mmCIF file of C-alpha atoms in Angstrom:
data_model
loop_
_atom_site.group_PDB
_atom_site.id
_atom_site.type_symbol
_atom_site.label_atom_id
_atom_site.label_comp_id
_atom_site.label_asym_id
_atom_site.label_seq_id
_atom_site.Cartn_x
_atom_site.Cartn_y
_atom_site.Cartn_z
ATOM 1 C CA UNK A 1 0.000 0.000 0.000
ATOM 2 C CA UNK A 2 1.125 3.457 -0.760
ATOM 3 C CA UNK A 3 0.777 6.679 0.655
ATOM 4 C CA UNK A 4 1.851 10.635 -0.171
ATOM 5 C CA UNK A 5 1.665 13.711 1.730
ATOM 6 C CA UNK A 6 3.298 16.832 1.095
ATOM 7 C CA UNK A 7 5.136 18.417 3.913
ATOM 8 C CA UNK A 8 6.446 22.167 4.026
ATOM 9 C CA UNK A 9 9.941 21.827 5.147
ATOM 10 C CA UNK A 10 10.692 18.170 3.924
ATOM 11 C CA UNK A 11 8.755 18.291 0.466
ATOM 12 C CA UNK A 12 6.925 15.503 -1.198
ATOM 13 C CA UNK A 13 7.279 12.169 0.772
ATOM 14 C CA UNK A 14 6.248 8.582 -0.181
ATOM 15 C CA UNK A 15 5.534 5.563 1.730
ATOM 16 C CA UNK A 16 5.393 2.257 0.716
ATOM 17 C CA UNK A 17 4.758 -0.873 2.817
ATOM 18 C CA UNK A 18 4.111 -4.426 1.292
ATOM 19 C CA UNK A 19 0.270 -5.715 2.669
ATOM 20 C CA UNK A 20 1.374 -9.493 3.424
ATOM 21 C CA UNK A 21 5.636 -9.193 4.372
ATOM 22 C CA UNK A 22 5.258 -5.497 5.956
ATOM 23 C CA UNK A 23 8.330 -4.607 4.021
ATOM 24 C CA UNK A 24 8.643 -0.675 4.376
ATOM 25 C CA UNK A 25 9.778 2.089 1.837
ATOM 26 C CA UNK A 26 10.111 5.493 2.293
ATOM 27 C CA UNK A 27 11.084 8.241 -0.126
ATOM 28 C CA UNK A 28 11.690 12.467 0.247
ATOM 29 C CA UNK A 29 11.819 14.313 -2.448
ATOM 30 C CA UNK A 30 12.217 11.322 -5.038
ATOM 31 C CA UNK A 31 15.640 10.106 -2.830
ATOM 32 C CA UNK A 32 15.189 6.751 -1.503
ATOM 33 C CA UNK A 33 16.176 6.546 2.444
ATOM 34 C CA UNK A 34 18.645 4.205 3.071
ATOM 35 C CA UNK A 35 17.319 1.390 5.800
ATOM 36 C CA UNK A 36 18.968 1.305 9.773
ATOM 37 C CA UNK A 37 16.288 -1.020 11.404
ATOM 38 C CA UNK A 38 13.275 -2.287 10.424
ATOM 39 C CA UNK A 39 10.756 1.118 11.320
ATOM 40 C CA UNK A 40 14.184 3.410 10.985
ATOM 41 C CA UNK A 41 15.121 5.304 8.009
ATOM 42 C CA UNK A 42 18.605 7.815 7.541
ATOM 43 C CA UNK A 43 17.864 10.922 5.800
ATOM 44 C CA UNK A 44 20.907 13.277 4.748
ATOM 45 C CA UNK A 45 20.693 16.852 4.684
ATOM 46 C CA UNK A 46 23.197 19.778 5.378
ATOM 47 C CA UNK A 47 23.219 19.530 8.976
ATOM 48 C CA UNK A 48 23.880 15.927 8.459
ATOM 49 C CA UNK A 49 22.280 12.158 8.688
ATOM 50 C CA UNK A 50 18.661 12.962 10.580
ATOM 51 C CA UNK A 51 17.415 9.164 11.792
ATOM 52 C CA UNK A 52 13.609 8.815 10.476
ATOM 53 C CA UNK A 53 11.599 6.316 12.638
ATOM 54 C CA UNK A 54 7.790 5.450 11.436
ATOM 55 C CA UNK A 55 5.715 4.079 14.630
ATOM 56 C CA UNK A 56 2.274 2.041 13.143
ATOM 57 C CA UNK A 57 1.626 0.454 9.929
ATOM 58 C CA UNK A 58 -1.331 0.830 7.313
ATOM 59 C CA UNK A 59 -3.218 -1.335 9.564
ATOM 60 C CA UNK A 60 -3.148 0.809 12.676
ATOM 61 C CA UNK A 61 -2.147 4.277 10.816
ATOM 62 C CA UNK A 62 1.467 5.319 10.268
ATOM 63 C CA UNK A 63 3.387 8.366 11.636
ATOM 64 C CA UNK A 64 6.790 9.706 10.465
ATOM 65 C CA UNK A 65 9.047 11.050 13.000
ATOM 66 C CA UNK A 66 11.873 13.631 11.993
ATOM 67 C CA UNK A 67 13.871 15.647 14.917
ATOM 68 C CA UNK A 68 10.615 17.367 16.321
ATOM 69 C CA UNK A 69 8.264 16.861 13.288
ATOM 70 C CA UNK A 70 5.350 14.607 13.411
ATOM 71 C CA UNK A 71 4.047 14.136 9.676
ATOM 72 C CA UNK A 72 0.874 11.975 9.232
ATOM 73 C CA UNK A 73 1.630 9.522 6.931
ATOM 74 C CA UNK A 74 -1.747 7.194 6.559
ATOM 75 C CA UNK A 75 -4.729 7.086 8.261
ATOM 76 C CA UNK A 76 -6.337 3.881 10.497
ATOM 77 C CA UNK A 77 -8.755 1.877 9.622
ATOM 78 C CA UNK A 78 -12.331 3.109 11.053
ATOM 79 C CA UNK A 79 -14.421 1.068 13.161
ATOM 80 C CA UNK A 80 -16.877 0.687 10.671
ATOM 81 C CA UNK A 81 -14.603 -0.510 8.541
ATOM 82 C CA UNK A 82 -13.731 -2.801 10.579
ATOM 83 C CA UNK A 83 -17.165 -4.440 11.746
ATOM 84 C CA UNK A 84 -17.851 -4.347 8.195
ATOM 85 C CA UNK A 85 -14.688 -6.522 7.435
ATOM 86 C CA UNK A 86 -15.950 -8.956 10.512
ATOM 87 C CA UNK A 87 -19.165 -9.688 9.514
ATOM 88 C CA UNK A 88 -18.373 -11.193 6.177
ATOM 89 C CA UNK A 89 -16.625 -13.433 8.130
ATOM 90 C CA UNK A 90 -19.090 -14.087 11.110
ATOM 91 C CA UNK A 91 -21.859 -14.470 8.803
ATOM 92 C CA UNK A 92 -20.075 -17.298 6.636
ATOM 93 C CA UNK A 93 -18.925 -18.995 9.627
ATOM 94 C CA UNK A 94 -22.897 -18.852 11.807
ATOM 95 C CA UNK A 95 -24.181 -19.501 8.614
ATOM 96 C CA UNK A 96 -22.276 -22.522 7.347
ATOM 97 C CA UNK A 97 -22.475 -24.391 10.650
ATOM 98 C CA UNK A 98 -25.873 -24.202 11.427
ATOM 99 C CA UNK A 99 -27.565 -27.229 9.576
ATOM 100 C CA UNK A 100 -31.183 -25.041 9.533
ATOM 101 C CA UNK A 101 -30.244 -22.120 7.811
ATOM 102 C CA UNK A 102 -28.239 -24.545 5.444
ATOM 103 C CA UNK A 103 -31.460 -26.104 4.464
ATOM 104 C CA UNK A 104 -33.015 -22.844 3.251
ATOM 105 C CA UNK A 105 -29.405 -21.523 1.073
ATOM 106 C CA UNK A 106 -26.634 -23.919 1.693
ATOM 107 C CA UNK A 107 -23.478 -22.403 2.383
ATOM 108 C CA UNK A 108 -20.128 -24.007 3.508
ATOM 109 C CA UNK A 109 -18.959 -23.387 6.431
ATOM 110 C CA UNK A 110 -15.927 -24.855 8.644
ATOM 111 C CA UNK A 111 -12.100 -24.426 7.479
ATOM 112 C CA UNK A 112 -13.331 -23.640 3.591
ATOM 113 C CA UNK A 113 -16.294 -21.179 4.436
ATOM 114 C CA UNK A 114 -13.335 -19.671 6.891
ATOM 115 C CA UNK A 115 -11.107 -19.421 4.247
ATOM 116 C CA UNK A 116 -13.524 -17.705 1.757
ATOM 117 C CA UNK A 117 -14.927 -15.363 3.905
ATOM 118 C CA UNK A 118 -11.745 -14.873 5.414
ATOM 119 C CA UNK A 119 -9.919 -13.596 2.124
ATOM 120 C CA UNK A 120 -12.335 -11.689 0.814
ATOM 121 C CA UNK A 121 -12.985 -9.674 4.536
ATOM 122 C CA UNK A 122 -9.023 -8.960 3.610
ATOM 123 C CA UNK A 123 -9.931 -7.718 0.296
ATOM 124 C CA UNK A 124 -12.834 -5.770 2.053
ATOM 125 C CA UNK A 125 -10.431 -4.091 3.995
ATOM 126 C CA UNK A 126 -7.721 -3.382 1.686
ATOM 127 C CA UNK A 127 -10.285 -1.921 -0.792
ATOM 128 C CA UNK A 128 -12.217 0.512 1.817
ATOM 129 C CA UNK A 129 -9.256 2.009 2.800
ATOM 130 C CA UNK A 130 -8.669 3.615 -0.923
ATOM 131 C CA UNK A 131 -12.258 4.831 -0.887
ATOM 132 C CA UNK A 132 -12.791 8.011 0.411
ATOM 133 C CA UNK A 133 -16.937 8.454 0.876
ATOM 134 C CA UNK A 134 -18.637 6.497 3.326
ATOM 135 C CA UNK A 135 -21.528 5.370 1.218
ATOM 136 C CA UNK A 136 -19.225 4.056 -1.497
ATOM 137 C CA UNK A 137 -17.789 2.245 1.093
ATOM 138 C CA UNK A 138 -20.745 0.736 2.578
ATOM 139 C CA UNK A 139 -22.175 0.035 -1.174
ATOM 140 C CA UNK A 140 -18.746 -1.781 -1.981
ATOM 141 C CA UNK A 141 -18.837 -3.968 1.517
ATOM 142 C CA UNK A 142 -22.317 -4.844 0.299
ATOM 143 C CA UNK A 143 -21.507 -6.166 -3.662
ATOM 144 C CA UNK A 144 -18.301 -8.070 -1.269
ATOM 145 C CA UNK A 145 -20.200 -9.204 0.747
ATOM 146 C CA UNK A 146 -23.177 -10.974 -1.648
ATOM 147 C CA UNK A 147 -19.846 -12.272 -3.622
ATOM 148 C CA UNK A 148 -18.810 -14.268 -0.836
ATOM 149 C CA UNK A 149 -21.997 -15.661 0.005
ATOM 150 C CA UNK A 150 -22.384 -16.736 -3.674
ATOM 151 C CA UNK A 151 -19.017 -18.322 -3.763
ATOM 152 C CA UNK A 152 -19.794 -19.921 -0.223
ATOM 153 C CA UNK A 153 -23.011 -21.247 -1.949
ATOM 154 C CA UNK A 154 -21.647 -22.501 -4.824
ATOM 155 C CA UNK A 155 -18.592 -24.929 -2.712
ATOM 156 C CA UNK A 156 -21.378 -25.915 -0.919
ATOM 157 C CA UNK A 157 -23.731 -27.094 -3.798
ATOM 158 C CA UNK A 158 -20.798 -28.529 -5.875
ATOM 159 C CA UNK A 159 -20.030 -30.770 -2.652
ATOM 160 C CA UNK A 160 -23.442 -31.666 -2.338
ATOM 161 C CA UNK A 161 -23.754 -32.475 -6.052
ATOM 162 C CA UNK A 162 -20.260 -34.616 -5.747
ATOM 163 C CA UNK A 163 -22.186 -36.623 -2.785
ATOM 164 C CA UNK A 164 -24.931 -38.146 -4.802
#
């Protein structure tokens, strides 16, 4: 995931960080910061080396720290954004494993249902965070959300066809 924000004394500055190894990139002014540690970055300037130390990630929000500046970097997930994520995969998982509701729209449930639901409340999550209006949001979480429960439904019929 990638991130820009424009700061006044620093210029433009770019963040990168990798969604599944949390690999971290971070560039000022098109120059590349060499890596010290894992969240510490060495910028050079004319007063020398300044150490540049990002506390957070995409998941939780990221904030750059130079000398005394504090430059946002990206914003946290919301709550809703969150619950949203959650109930794709709470719904799969009730849904799946209760043998009543399965008899009106079978869906599969267990370690495959968990799996399904599971990547795409990922997906969910990566894809609200790139959308800025709250309805778009919720109207994306909804066309996610009827995906999964189609895919869910059609494991679960193509096992029950393979049964008989």
């Amino acid at each position: 995931m990638k991130a820009s924000t424009h700061h006044v004394g620093y210029g433009q500055i770019e963040y990168n960080e990798n969604f599944w190894t949390g690999k971290r990139e971070l560039t000022v002014n098109g120059e590349k910061l060499t890596k010290k540690k894992r969240n510490v970055f060495t910028l050079s300037s004319e007063n020398g080396d300044l150490d540049c130390r990002i506390k957070g990630s995409f998941l939780t929000g990221a904030t750059l720290y130079i000398d005394q500046d504090v430059i946002q970097l990206s914003e946290s997930y919301k709550w809703y954004e969150f619950l949203c994520s959650a109930l794709i995969f709470v719904f799969v998982l009730v849904w799946g494993n209760v043998p009543q509701l399965c008899m009106i729209m079978p869906i599969v449930g267990g370690a495959i249902g968990g799996a399904i639901s599971g990547l795409s409340a990922c997906i969910n999550l990566f894809l609200m965070k790139h959308v800025k209006p709250v309805g778009y949001k919720l109207f994306m979480w909804f066309g996610i959300f009827l995906l999964t429960i189609r895919q869910c439904s059609m494991v679960a019929n193509f096992i029950l066809l393979s049964l008989y």
